[in-house]
Amino acid sequence: MNTSRKKRTIKSIIFMALYQVTVFACNLILPRLIISNYGSEYNGIIGSITQFLNLVSILRLGVAGATRYELYKSLEENDINKTSSIIKATENFMRKIASIFLILLIVFSIFYPFMIETSHSWKEVASLAFIIGIGTFSQYFFGLTYQTLLQADQRLYIYNIIQIIFNLINTIVSCVLIKLNFSIHIVKFVTVILFTISPIILNIFVSKIYKINKNVVPDKTALNKKNDVMAHSIANIVHENTDVIVLTLLANVKVVSVYTVYNLIINGLKQLLLIFTSSLESIFGSLWVKKDFEKMNTYLTAFEYLINLFVSIVFSCSFVLIIPFVKIYTLGVTDIEYVIPAYGFLVLVAQMFYCYRIPSLTVTQAAGKYKETKNGAFVEAFLNIFLSVILTFKFGILGVVLGTLAANIFRTVQYIIFVSKNIIKRNNIKCLLGLCWSWFNIIVSIGCFYIFKFNNILNNLNWLSWLLGGIVIAFISIFVTLLNTVIFYRTQLLNIKKLLKR
């Protein structure tokens, strides 16, 4: 990798980290204010609407992955005409999808109020759904093409900087409006205005950087893989949204509010994970183009170790801190019970198995093997929906997370086996041992935390005690994990260094 590309990668990682921290902080502040000022019902309605609209975003998801895959080669060869033709084809396709989305949004806004149990009027719920939908439309469709280009070229830091600024502005303005007792509709409408401006600014910046030729003939073949990519996007959409949709239809929006509070933790973990993984797909994509399978295998093994390291440390902390977090975050809220330890445990286990698939998923996407693995995506989607619906009738909110857990385990195993048989010939025993290693680290770390009575720190329900408990469990888990690294994975530390350098 040349010097300029290294600098871009470092910038991308730094600003990705800042962006994820910003998003996590903003997402902690606003839901709490909404719950305390408008009630759990409105918070549940907002969460439910957002997840339903994410389903509609299936329309555009296949395009991003297909475009990114094609851009790897044109950017590697510095072919501006080819890059321009790919971008042109993507923009043309997105305009068609945008019109379909708007029609579906109107239909959804009309019928959504009839799908939920709520004390609010049809007009209130329908208008809120439309306002949130317009915001989703602006984020998804105005900036997707150039955001994908930046990601493929490891310049995503430009997008992240713009998003950091607008997330902070939106949070500050929303907090002021809520404290001044403006309606939730006004608060969300201001958010729509802000997030319509941000993709326009992104397009202006990127057009100047790449000097995209607007008059070039669009390369329609660049989107040939979009349908195969969409299968994987559907699986991801199901992973992200099935729980809320099932709870909306089979329970009520207050239960959805409970889900959204726990999901704050899960989204925070995902955002933290993106800091480590956001720049790695392009590295594997470059190696795949060069057919350097030996180096791909070395880096994949190092990547798996990095994920197991992440899981060991982060989930040791999460298992200890999630319930105290929920207790403090919802202190004083009495319209529904938020503290459900069994749900907290299961939702973290489900997320762990999602983390385990990341290395194999990254390599599969970098190699463009969407068609070959789409059947597994459909099976995952079916498992998640079928099991979640069946189990929710019997176990309530625990049912949806059990369905997600089963689907995640299946898909993770499927990805690992596919990569070893079809992309990089390798033995999966080491991969399985790595998973066991991370579980061992978690059990030992949590065991030490409770054996030495550090859990007493968390008895006081305040953020200072929670933070102190978090520091203690983090220190213990880091010590345990690094000690076991020296014993079992010393060579992987060197490979991680090479991967990060690249």
Short mmCIF file of C-alpha atoms in Angstrom, two decimals:
data_model
loop_
_atom_site.label_atom_id
_atom_site.label_comp_id
_atom_site.label_asym_id
_atom_site.label_seq_id
_atom_site.Cartn_x
_atom_site.Cartn_y
_atom_site.Cartn_z
CA MET A 1 0.00 0.00 0.00
CA ASN A 2 1.42 3.41 -0.96
CA THR A 3 1.94 6.20 1.55
CA SER A 4 -1.12 8.24 0.56
CA ARG A 5 -3.36 5.18 0.83
CA LYS A 6 -1.94 4.41 4.28
CA LYS A 7 -2.70 7.96 5.40
CA ARG A 8 -6.26 7.66 4.10
CA THR A 9 -6.72 4.38 5.96
CA ILE A 10 -5.46 5.89 9.23
CA LYS A 11 -7.77 8.88 8.80
CA SER A 12 -10.70 6.55 8.07
CA ILE A 13 -10.08 4.55 11.24
CA ILE A 14 -9.67 7.65 13.43
CA PHE A 15 -12.77 9.40 12.15
CA MET A 16 -14.76 6.18 12.12
CA ALA A 17 -13.96 5.86 15.82
CA LEU A 18 -14.99 9.46 16.48
CA TYR A 19 -18.16 8.98 14.43
CA GLN A 20 -19.17 5.80 16.26
CA VAL A 21 -18.54 7.41 19.66
CA THR A 22 -20.60 10.43 18.60
CA VAL A 23 -23.49 8.32 17.34
CA PHE A 24 -23.48 6.17 20.48
CA ALA A 25 -23.50 9.23 22.76
CA CYS A 26 -26.28 10.92 20.79
CA ASN A 27 -28.33 7.72 20.75
CA LEU A 28 -28.04 7.51 24.54
CA ILE A 29 -29.25 11.06 25.11
CA LEU A 30 -32.31 11.37 22.85
CA PRO A 31 -34.24 8.15 23.71
CA ARG A 32 -33.97 8.91 27.44
CA LEU A 33 -35.38 12.41 26.86
CA ILE A 34 -38.16 11.00 24.69
CA ILE A 35 -39.11 8.39 27.31
CA SER A 36 -39.12 10.91 30.17
CA ASN A 37 -40.96 13.67 28.24
CA TYR A 38 -43.27 11.79 25.87
CA GLY A 39 -43.48 8.31 27.50
CA SER A 40 -42.41 4.76 26.58
CA GLU A 41 -45.24 4.49 24.05
CA TYR A 42 -43.88 7.23 21.79
CA ASN A 43 -40.34 5.85 22.14
CA GLY A 44 -41.64 2.44 21.07
CA ILE A 45 -43.54 3.92 18.13
CA ILE A 46 -40.42 5.74 16.90
CA GLY A 47 -38.31 2.57 17.22
CA SER A 48 -40.97 0.51 15.46
CA ILE A 49 -41.36 2.97 12.57
CA THR A 50 -37.60 3.15 12.09
CA GLN A 51 -37.29 -0.64 11.88
CA PHE A 52 -40.19 -0.96 9.44
CA LEU A 53 -38.61 1.66 7.20
CA ASN A 54 -35.33 -0.24 7.32
CA LEU A 55 -37.19 -3.13 5.68
CA VAL A 56 -38.15 -0.86 2.79
CA SER A 57 -34.47 0.01 2.42
CA ILE A 58 -33.98 -3.48 0.96
CA LEU A 59 -34.74 -1.74 -2.33
CA ARG A 60 -31.34 -0.04 -2.34
CA LEU A 61 -29.10 -2.36 -0.36
CA GLY A 62 -27.97 -4.65 -3.17
CA VAL A 63 -26.71 -1.66 -5.13
CA ALA A 64 -24.18 -0.51 -2.52
CA GLY A 65 -22.42 -3.88 -2.28
CA ALA A 66 -22.38 -4.46 -6.04
CA THR A 67 -21.07 -0.94 -6.72
CA ARG A 68 -18.36 -1.23 -4.07
CA TYR A 69 -17.13 -4.54 -5.52
CA GLU A 70 -16.84 -3.05 -9.04
CA LEU A 71 -15.11 0.08 -7.75
CA TYR A 72 -12.25 -1.88 -6.17
CA LYS A 73 -10.81 -2.69 -9.60
CA SER A 74 -11.36 0.70 -11.26
CA LEU A 75 -9.81 2.51 -8.31
CA GLU A 76 -6.90 0.06 -8.17
CA GLU A 77 -6.22 0.82 -11.86
CA ASN A 78 -6.87 4.57 -11.41
CA ASP A 79 -9.40 4.45 -14.26
CA ILE A 80 -11.49 7.62 -13.75
CA ASN A 81 -13.70 6.93 -16.77
CA LYS A 82 -14.59 3.47 -15.53
CA THR A 83 -15.23 4.84 -12.04
CA SER A 84 -17.45 7.58 -13.51
CA SER A 85 -19.47 5.08 -15.53
CA ILE A 86 -20.04 2.90 -12.46
CA ILE A 87 -21.14 5.93 -10.42
CA LYS A 88 -23.43 7.09 -13.23
CA ALA A 89 -25.13 3.67 -13.44
CA THR A 90 -25.60 3.62 -9.68
CA GLU A 91 -27.11 7.12 -9.61
CA ASN A 92 -29.56 6.27 -12.41
CA PHE A 93 -30.70 3.15 -10.58
CA MET A 94 -31.07 5.01 -7.29
CA ARG A 95 -33.38 7.61 -8.87
CA LYS A 96 -35.76 4.84 -9.91
CA ILE A 97 -35.65 3.28 -6.47
CA ALA A 98 -36.26 6.65 -4.80
CA SER A 99 -39.62 7.08 -6.52
CA ILE A 100 -40.68 3.56 -5.45
CA PHE A 101 -39.63 4.28 -1.86
CA LEU A 102 -41.76 7.43 -1.69
CA ILE A 103 -44.84 5.54 -2.89
CA LEU A 104 -44.26 2.79 -0.32
CA LEU A 105 -43.71 5.42 2.38
CA ILE A 106 -47.12 6.98 1.73
CA VAL A 107 -48.80 3.55 1.84
CA PHE A 108 -46.92 2.63 5.03
CA SER A 109 -47.85 5.91 6.75
CA ILE A 110 -51.53 5.33 6.01
CA PHE A 111 -51.71 1.76 7.29
CA TYR A 112 -49.09 1.68 10.07
CA PRO A 113 -51.40 3.18 12.76
CA PHE A 114 -53.77 0.22 12.29
CA MET A 115 -50.93 -2.26 12.95
CA ILE A 116 -50.19 -1.17 16.52
CA GLU A 117 -51.96 -0.81 19.86
CA THR A 118 -51.70 2.84 20.87
CA SER A 119 -53.60 5.57 22.68
CA HIS A 120 -52.56 8.13 20.05
CA SER A 121 -54.78 9.10 17.10
CA TRP A 122 -54.35 7.88 13.52
CA LYS A 123 -53.34 11.40 12.46
CA GLU A 124 -50.60 11.65 15.09
CA VAL A 125 -49.05 8.27 14.29
CA ALA A 126 -49.41 8.50 10.49
CA SER A 127 -47.83 11.97 10.32
CA LEU A 128 -44.96 10.87 12.57
CA ALA A 129 -44.34 7.83 10.34
CA PHE A 130 -44.21 10.05 7.24
CA ILE A 131 -41.85 12.56 8.83
CA ILE A 132 -39.42 9.86 10.01
CA GLY A 133 -39.70 8.21 6.59
CA ILE A 134 -38.65 11.36 4.77
CA GLY A 135 -35.58 11.53 7.00
CA THR A 136 -34.76 7.90 6.19
CA PHE A 137 -35.28 8.65 2.49
CA SER A 138 -32.82 11.57 2.61
CA GLN A 139 -30.11 9.55 4.36
CA TYR A 140 -30.48 6.42 2.23
CA PHE A 141 -30.89 7.80 -1.27
CA PHE A 142 -29.19 11.19 -1.56
CA GLY A 143 -25.75 10.18 -0.30
CA LEU A 144 -25.51 6.43 -0.91
CA THR A 145 -23.61 6.52 -4.22
CA TYR A 146 -20.76 8.77 -3.12
CA GLN A 147 -20.63 7.19 0.33
CA THR A 148 -19.99 3.85 -1.39
CA LEU A 149 -17.25 5.40 -3.53
CA LEU A 150 -15.53 6.80 -0.44
CA GLN A 151 -15.70 3.44 1.32
CA ALA A 152 -14.19 1.59 -1.65
CA ASP A 153 -11.34 4.12 -1.85
CA GLN A 154 -10.75 4.19 1.93
CA ARG A 155 -11.78 7.86 2.17
CA LEU A 156 -14.83 7.23 4.34
CA TYR A 157 -13.46 9.75 6.82
CA ILE A 158 -14.97 12.53 4.66
CA TYR A 159 -18.44 11.06 5.16
CA ASN A 160 -17.77 10.49 8.86
CA ILE A 161 -16.70 14.10 9.47
CA ILE A 162 -19.91 15.42 7.90
CA GLN A 163 -22.03 12.95 9.88
CA ILE A 164 -20.29 13.83 13.16
CA ILE A 165 -21.10 17.51 12.68
CA PHE A 166 -24.73 16.94 11.78
CA ASN A 167 -25.34 14.35 14.51
CA LEU A 168 -24.06 16.78 17.12
CA ILE A 169 -26.15 19.65 15.71
CA ASN A 170 -29.24 17.43 15.57
CA THR A 171 -28.80 16.23 19.17
CA ILE A 172 -28.30 19.73 20.54
CA VAL A 173 -31.25 21.20 18.63
CA SER A 174 -33.51 18.23 19.51
CA CYS A 175 -32.65 18.51 23.23
CA VAL A 176 -33.49 22.22 23.21
CA LEU A 177 -36.81 21.61 21.43
CA ILE A 178 -37.76 18.81 23.84
CA LYS A 179 -36.90 20.92 26.89
CA LEU A 180 -39.05 23.76 25.42
CA ASN A 181 -41.95 21.27 25.22
CA PHE A 182 -42.27 21.22 21.45
CA SER A 183 -44.17 18.24 20.05
CA ILE A 184 -42.30 15.10 18.98
CA HIS A 185 -43.43 15.84 15.42
CA ILE A 186 -41.57 19.17 15.39
CA VAL A 187 -38.47 17.54 16.88
CA LYS A 188 -38.39 14.87 14.18
CA PHE A 189 -39.16 17.37 11.40
CA VAL A 190 -36.08 19.42 12.33
CA THR A 191 -34.05 16.19 12.20
CA VAL A 192 -35.34 15.59 8.66
CA ILE A 193 -34.20 19.04 7.54
CA LEU A 194 -30.71 18.56 8.98
CA PHE A 195 -30.19 15.09 7.49
CA THR A 196 -31.39 16.28 4.09
CA ILE A 197 -28.66 18.92 4.04
CA SER A 198 -25.80 16.53 4.99
CA PRO A 199 -25.89 14.28 1.86
CA ILE A 200 -26.05 17.36 -0.38
CA ILE A 201 -22.83 18.63 1.19
CA LEU A 202 -21.28 15.16 0.79
CA ASN A 203 -22.07 15.10 -2.93
CA ILE A 204 -20.48 18.52 -3.44
CA PHE A 205 -17.24 17.49 -1.69
CA VAL A 206 -16.89 14.13 -3.45
CA SER A 207 -17.62 15.55 -6.92
CA LYS A 208 -14.70 17.96 -6.50
CA ILE A 209 -12.29 15.32 -5.17
CA TYR A 210 -12.84 12.70 -7.88
CA LYS A 211 -13.77 14.96 -10.82
CA ILE A 212 -16.53 12.54 -11.82
CA ASN A 213 -17.48 12.82 -15.51
CA LYS A 214 -21.24 13.40 -15.47
CA ASN A 215 -21.56 12.90 -19.24
CA VAL A 216 -20.05 9.41 -19.36
CA VAL A 217 -22.14 6.44 -20.57
CA PRO A 218 -23.36 4.48 -17.53
CA ASP A 219 -21.87 1.01 -17.08
CA LYS A 220 -25.04 -1.04 -16.54
CA THR A 221 -23.01 -4.24 -16.16
CA ALA A 222 -21.53 -2.81 -12.95
CA LEU A 223 -24.79 -3.64 -11.16
CA ASN A 224 -25.04 -7.22 -12.40
CA LYS A 225 -24.36 -8.53 -8.90
CA LYS A 226 -26.99 -6.34 -7.21
CA ASN A 227 -29.62 -9.09 -6.98
CA ASP A 228 -27.17 -11.51 -5.40
CA VAL A 229 -25.95 -8.82 -3.04
CA MET A 230 -29.56 -8.05 -2.16
CA ALA A 231 -30.05 -11.58 -0.81
CA HIS A 232 -27.35 -10.87 1.76
CA SER A 233 -28.82 -7.45 2.45
CA ILE A 234 -32.19 -9.04 3.16
CA ALA A 235 -30.55 -11.38 5.66
CA ASN A 236 -28.93 -8.40 7.37
CA ILE A 237 -32.20 -6.47 7.38
CA VAL A 238 -33.93 -9.47 8.96
CA HIS A 239 -31.16 -9.69 11.57
CA GLU A 240 -31.55 -6.01 12.42
CA ASN A 241 -35.33 -5.63 12.28
CA THR A 242 -37.24 -8.89 12.76
CA ASP A 243 -37.35 -8.52 16.55
CA VAL A 244 -39.03 -5.11 16.52
CA ILE A 245 -41.49 -5.99 13.77
CA VAL A 246 -42.57 -9.21 15.50
CA LEU A 247 -42.95 -7.38 18.83
CA THR A 248 -44.92 -4.59 17.14
CA LEU A 249 -47.36 -7.04 15.58
CA LEU A 250 -47.61 -9.58 18.43
CA ALA A 251 -47.00 -7.45 21.54
CA ASN A 252 -47.28 -3.64 21.90
CA VAL A 253 -45.16 -0.54 21.37
CA LYS A 254 -44.20 -0.31 25.07
CA VAL A 255 -42.49 -3.70 24.75
CA VAL A 256 -40.76 -2.29 21.66
CA SER A 257 -39.49 0.54 23.87
CA VAL A 258 -37.91 -2.07 26.17
CA TYR A 259 -36.23 -3.63 23.14
CA THR A 260 -34.88 -0.26 21.95
CA VAL A 261 -33.21 0.43 25.32
CA TYR A 262 -31.29 -2.86 25.20
CA ASN A 263 -30.60 -2.21 21.52
CA LEU A 264 -28.71 0.94 22.53
CA ILE A 265 -26.05 -1.39 23.98
CA ILE A 266 -26.06 -3.65 20.93
CA ASN A 267 -25.76 -0.74 18.51
CA GLY A 268 -22.91 0.62 20.59
CA LEU A 269 -21.10 -2.72 20.30
CA LYS A 270 -21.68 -2.79 16.54
CA GLN A 271 -20.35 0.73 16.17
CA LEU A 272 -17.28 -0.19 18.22
CA LEU A 273 -16.77 -3.25 16.02
CA LEU A 274 -16.95 -1.11 12.86
CA ILE A 275 -13.93 0.85 14.06
CA PHE A 276 -11.84 -2.33 13.75
CA THR A 277 -13.40 -3.72 10.58
CA SER A 278 -14.53 -0.82 8.36
CA SER A 279 -11.26 -0.57 6.41
CA LEU A 280 -10.49 -4.29 6.12
CA GLU A 281 -12.83 -5.33 3.30
CA SER A 282 -10.96 -3.14 0.81
CA ILE A 283 -7.67 -4.79 1.89
CA PHE A 284 -9.04 -8.28 1.24
CA GLY A 285 -10.62 -7.00 -2.00
CA SER A 286 -7.21 -5.81 -3.20
CA LEU A 287 -5.59 -9.16 -2.31
CA TRP A 288 -8.39 -11.05 -4.09
CA VAL A 289 -7.83 -9.05 -7.28
CA LYS A 290 -4.12 -9.95 -7.09
CA LYS A 291 -4.94 -13.63 -6.27
CA ASP A 292 -2.60 -13.51 -3.28
CA PHE A 293 -4.33 -16.35 -1.40
CA GLU A 294 -1.44 -17.06 0.96
CA LYS A 295 -1.50 -13.54 2.35
CA MET A 296 -5.31 -13.61 2.47
CA ASN A 297 -5.13 -16.73 4.65
CA THR A 298 -2.55 -15.14 6.97
CA TYR A 299 -4.58 -11.96 7.34
CA LEU A 300 -7.87 -13.84 7.76
CA THR A 301 -6.41 -15.83 10.66
CA ALA A 302 -5.14 -12.60 12.20
CA PHE A 303 -8.54 -10.98 11.64
CA GLU A 304 -10.27 -13.87 13.42
CA TYR A 305 -7.93 -13.47 16.36
CA LEU A 306 -8.67 -9.72 16.43
CA ILE A 307 -12.42 -10.42 16.57
CA ASN A 308 -11.96 -13.02 19.34
CA LEU A 309 -9.87 -10.49 21.23
CA PHE A 310 -12.64 -7.92 20.78
CA VAL A 311 -15.32 -10.39 21.91
CA SER A 312 -13.30 -11.47 24.95
CA ILE A 313 -12.80 -7.97 26.31
CA VAL A 314 -15.94 -6.14 25.21
CA PHE A 315 -18.44 -8.87 26.04
CA SER A 316 -16.88 -9.56 29.44
CA CYS A 317 -17.72 -5.95 30.22
CA SER A 318 -21.14 -6.11 28.55
CA PHE A 319 -22.36 -9.15 30.50
CA VAL A 320 -21.48 -7.41 33.77
CA LEU A 321 -22.71 -3.91 32.90
CA ILE A 322 -25.87 -4.31 30.77
CA ILE A 323 -28.42 -4.76 33.57
CA PRO A 324 -26.97 -2.01 35.83
CA PHE A 325 -27.02 0.24 32.74
CA VAL A 326 -30.70 -0.45 32.09
CA LYS A 327 -31.56 0.13 35.78
CA ILE A 328 -29.85 3.54 35.81
CA TYR A 329 -31.01 4.57 32.33
CA THR A 330 -34.69 3.90 33.10
CA LEU A 331 -34.63 5.07 36.71
CA GLY A 332 -37.97 6.67 37.51
CA VAL A 333 -39.76 5.19 34.47
CA THR A 334 -42.66 3.08 35.73
CA ASP A 335 -45.03 2.56 32.77
CA ILE A 336 -43.34 -0.78 31.90
CA GLU A 337 -40.65 -3.06 33.39
CA TYR A 338 -37.31 -2.61 31.62
CA VAL A 339 -35.05 -4.80 33.81
CA ILE A 340 -35.10 -8.32 32.28
CA PRO A 341 -31.77 -10.11 33.05
CA ALA A 342 -32.53 -13.19 30.89
CA TYR A 343 -33.17 -10.97 27.87
CA GLY A 344 -29.99 -9.01 28.48
CA PHE A 345 -27.94 -12.22 28.58
CA LEU A 346 -29.49 -13.72 25.44
CA VAL A 347 -29.24 -10.56 23.36
CA LEU A 348 -25.50 -10.38 24.10
CA VAL A 349 -24.94 -14.04 23.19
CA ALA A 350 -26.79 -13.49 19.90
CA GLN A 351 -24.58 -10.50 19.16
CA MET A 352 -21.44 -12.51 19.96
CA PHE A 353 -22.25 -14.99 17.22
CA TYR A 354 -22.84 -12.12 14.83
CA CYS A 355 -19.34 -10.86 15.66
CA TYR A 356 -17.83 -14.30 15.01
CA ARG A 357 -19.04 -14.22 11.40
CA ILE A 358 -17.43 -10.87 10.55
CA PRO A 359 -14.04 -12.17 9.25
CA SER A 360 -15.60 -14.79 6.95
CA LEU A 361 -18.31 -12.33 5.88
CA THR A 362 -15.69 -9.70 5.02
CA VAL A 363 -13.66 -12.11 2.88
CA THR A 364 -16.80 -13.38 1.12
CA GLN A 365 -17.88 -9.86 0.21
CA ALA A 366 -14.36 -8.84 -0.85
CA ALA A 367 -14.28 -11.83 -3.23
CA GLY A 368 -17.71 -10.96 -4.62
CA LYS A 369 -19.18 -14.38 -3.70
CA TYR A 370 -22.72 -13.09 -3.27
CA LYS A 371 -24.51 -15.48 -5.61
CA GLU A 372 -22.82 -18.53 -4.12
CA THR A 373 -23.90 -17.71 -0.56
CA LYS A 374 -27.34 -16.16 -1.05
CA ASN A 375 -29.23 -19.39 -0.25
CA GLY A 376 -27.75 -19.31 3.24
CA ALA A 377 -28.99 -15.71 3.56
CA PHE A 378 -32.55 -16.79 2.78
CA VAL A 379 -32.36 -19.70 5.25
CA GLU A 380 -31.18 -17.30 7.96
CA ALA A 381 -34.06 -14.94 7.21
CA PHE A 382 -36.59 -17.78 7.34
CA LEU A 383 -35.19 -19.17 10.59
CA ASN A 384 -35.25 -15.79 12.27
CA ILE A 385 -38.82 -14.95 11.27
CA PHE A 386 -40.29 -18.42 11.84
CA LEU A 387 -38.68 -19.06 15.22
CA SER A 388 -39.25 -15.50 16.47
CA VAL A 389 -42.97 -15.65 15.69
CA ILE A 390 -43.44 -19.13 17.23
CA LEU A 391 -41.38 -18.44 20.36
CA THR A 392 -42.83 -14.97 20.99
CA PHE A 393 -46.26 -16.48 21.60
CA LYS A 394 -44.76 -18.62 24.39
CA PHE A 395 -41.91 -16.52 25.82
CA GLY A 396 -42.79 -12.94 24.89
CA ILE A 397 -39.79 -10.67 24.33
CA LEU A 398 -37.41 -13.58 25.02
CA GLY A 399 -38.84 -15.36 21.97
CA VAL A 400 -37.54 -12.86 19.44
CA VAL A 401 -33.99 -12.98 20.76
CA LEU A 402 -34.01 -16.81 20.77
CA GLY A 403 -35.01 -16.71 17.10
CA THR A 404 -32.22 -14.26 16.32
CA LEU A 405 -29.68 -16.36 18.23
CA ALA A 406 -30.56 -19.54 16.31
CA ALA A 407 -30.35 -17.70 12.96
CA ASN A 408 -27.00 -16.12 13.88
CA ILE A 409 -25.46 -19.45 14.85
CA PHE A 410 -26.56 -21.03 11.56
CA ARG A 411 -25.28 -18.16 9.40
CA THR A 412 -21.96 -17.89 11.20
CA VAL A 413 -21.24 -21.60 10.75
CA GLN A 414 -22.33 -21.40 7.09
CA TYR A 415 -19.96 -18.50 6.34
CA ILE A 416 -16.98 -20.16 8.03
CA ILE A 417 -17.48 -23.43 6.13
CA PHE A 418 -18.01 -21.63 2.79
CA VAL A 419 -14.80 -19.61 3.06
CA SER A 420 -12.70 -22.67 3.95
CA LYS A 421 -14.07 -24.69 1.00
CA ASN A 422 -14.43 -22.07 -1.73
CA ILE A 423 -12.12 -19.10 -1.14
CA ILE A 424 -9.22 -20.05 1.13
CA LYS A 425 -8.48 -23.72 1.75
CA ARG A 426 -8.07 -24.01 5.49
CA ASN A 427 -8.84 -26.10 8.57
CA ASN A 428 -11.82 -24.86 10.60
CA ILE A 429 -10.65 -26.49 13.84
CA LYS A 430 -8.46 -23.48 14.63
CA CYS A 431 -11.42 -21.19 14.05
CA LEU A 432 -13.55 -23.24 16.48
CA LEU A 433 -10.77 -23.20 19.07
CA GLY A 434 -10.62 -19.42 18.74
CA LEU A 435 -14.33 -19.18 19.61
CA CYS A 436 -13.80 -21.41 22.64
CA TRP A 437 -10.79 -19.30 23.64
CA SER A 438 -12.94 -16.14 23.71
CA TRP A 439 -15.62 -17.85 25.83
CA PHE A 440 -12.94 -19.06 28.26
CA ASN A 441 -11.62 -15.51 28.62
CA ILE A 442 -15.11 -14.17 29.30
CA ILE A 443 -15.93 -16.79 31.94
CA VAL A 444 -12.60 -16.30 33.75
CA SER A 445 -12.89 -12.49 33.65
CA ILE A 446 -16.46 -12.40 34.99
CA GLY A 447 -15.58 -15.07 37.56
CA CYS A 448 -12.73 -12.94 38.90
CA PHE A 449 -15.00 -9.88 39.02
CA TYR A 450 -17.52 -11.66 41.26
CA ILE A 451 -15.09 -13.82 43.30
CA PHE A 452 -13.23 -10.71 44.46
CA LYS A 453 -16.55 -8.92 45.20
CA PHE A 454 -15.98 -6.10 42.71
CA ASN A 455 -19.67 -6.40 41.82
CA ASN A 456 -20.48 -4.53 45.03
CA ILE A 457 -19.35 -1.38 43.24
CA LEU A 458 -22.47 -1.62 41.07
CA ASN A 459 -24.89 -1.67 43.99
CA ASN A 460 -25.16 2.12 43.91
CA LEU A 461 -27.47 3.14 41.06
CA ASN A 462 -25.54 6.06 39.61
CA TRP A 463 -23.36 6.62 36.56
CA LEU A 464 -20.17 7.15 38.57
CA SER A 465 -20.44 3.71 40.22
CA TRP A 466 -21.33 2.16 36.85
CA LEU A 467 -18.30 3.76 35.21
CA LEU A 468 -16.01 2.62 38.04
CA GLY A 469 -17.36 -0.94 37.76
CA GLY A 470 -16.79 -0.78 34.01
CA ILE A 471 -13.17 0.26 34.48
CA VAL A 472 -12.55 -2.62 36.90
CA ILE A 473 -14.08 -5.33 34.68
CA ALA A 474 -12.32 -3.86 31.63
CA PHE A 475 -8.96 -4.04 33.41
CA ILE A 476 -9.60 -7.63 34.49
CA SER A 477 -10.74 -8.78 31.03
CA ILE A 478 -7.80 -7.08 29.29
CA PHE A 479 -5.34 -8.70 31.71
CA VAL A 480 -6.90 -12.17 31.35
CA THR A 481 -7.16 -11.93 27.55
CA LEU A 482 -3.63 -10.68 27.00
CA LEU A 483 -2.24 -13.30 29.39
CA ASN A 484 -3.97 -16.02 27.38
CA THR A 485 -2.75 -14.41 24.18
CA VAL A 486 0.85 -14.78 25.31
CA ILE A 487 0.16 -18.44 26.08
CA PHE A 488 -1.84 -19.41 22.98
CA TYR A 489 -1.59 -16.72 20.26
CA ARG A 490 1.83 -15.07 20.33
CA THR A 491 2.37 -15.45 16.56
CA GLN A 492 -0.96 -13.78 15.81
CA LEU A 493 0.21 -10.56 17.45
CA LEU A 494 2.84 -10.23 14.72
CA ASN A 495 0.29 -10.93 12.00
CA ILE A 496 -2.06 -8.34 13.48
CA LYS A 497 0.77 -5.82 13.29
CA LYS A 498 1.27 -6.63 9.58
CA LEU A 499 -2.46 -6.40 8.88
CA LEU A 500 -2.74 -3.02 10.60
CA LYS A 501 0.31 -1.73 8.76
CA ARG A 502 -1.24 -2.74 5.44
#
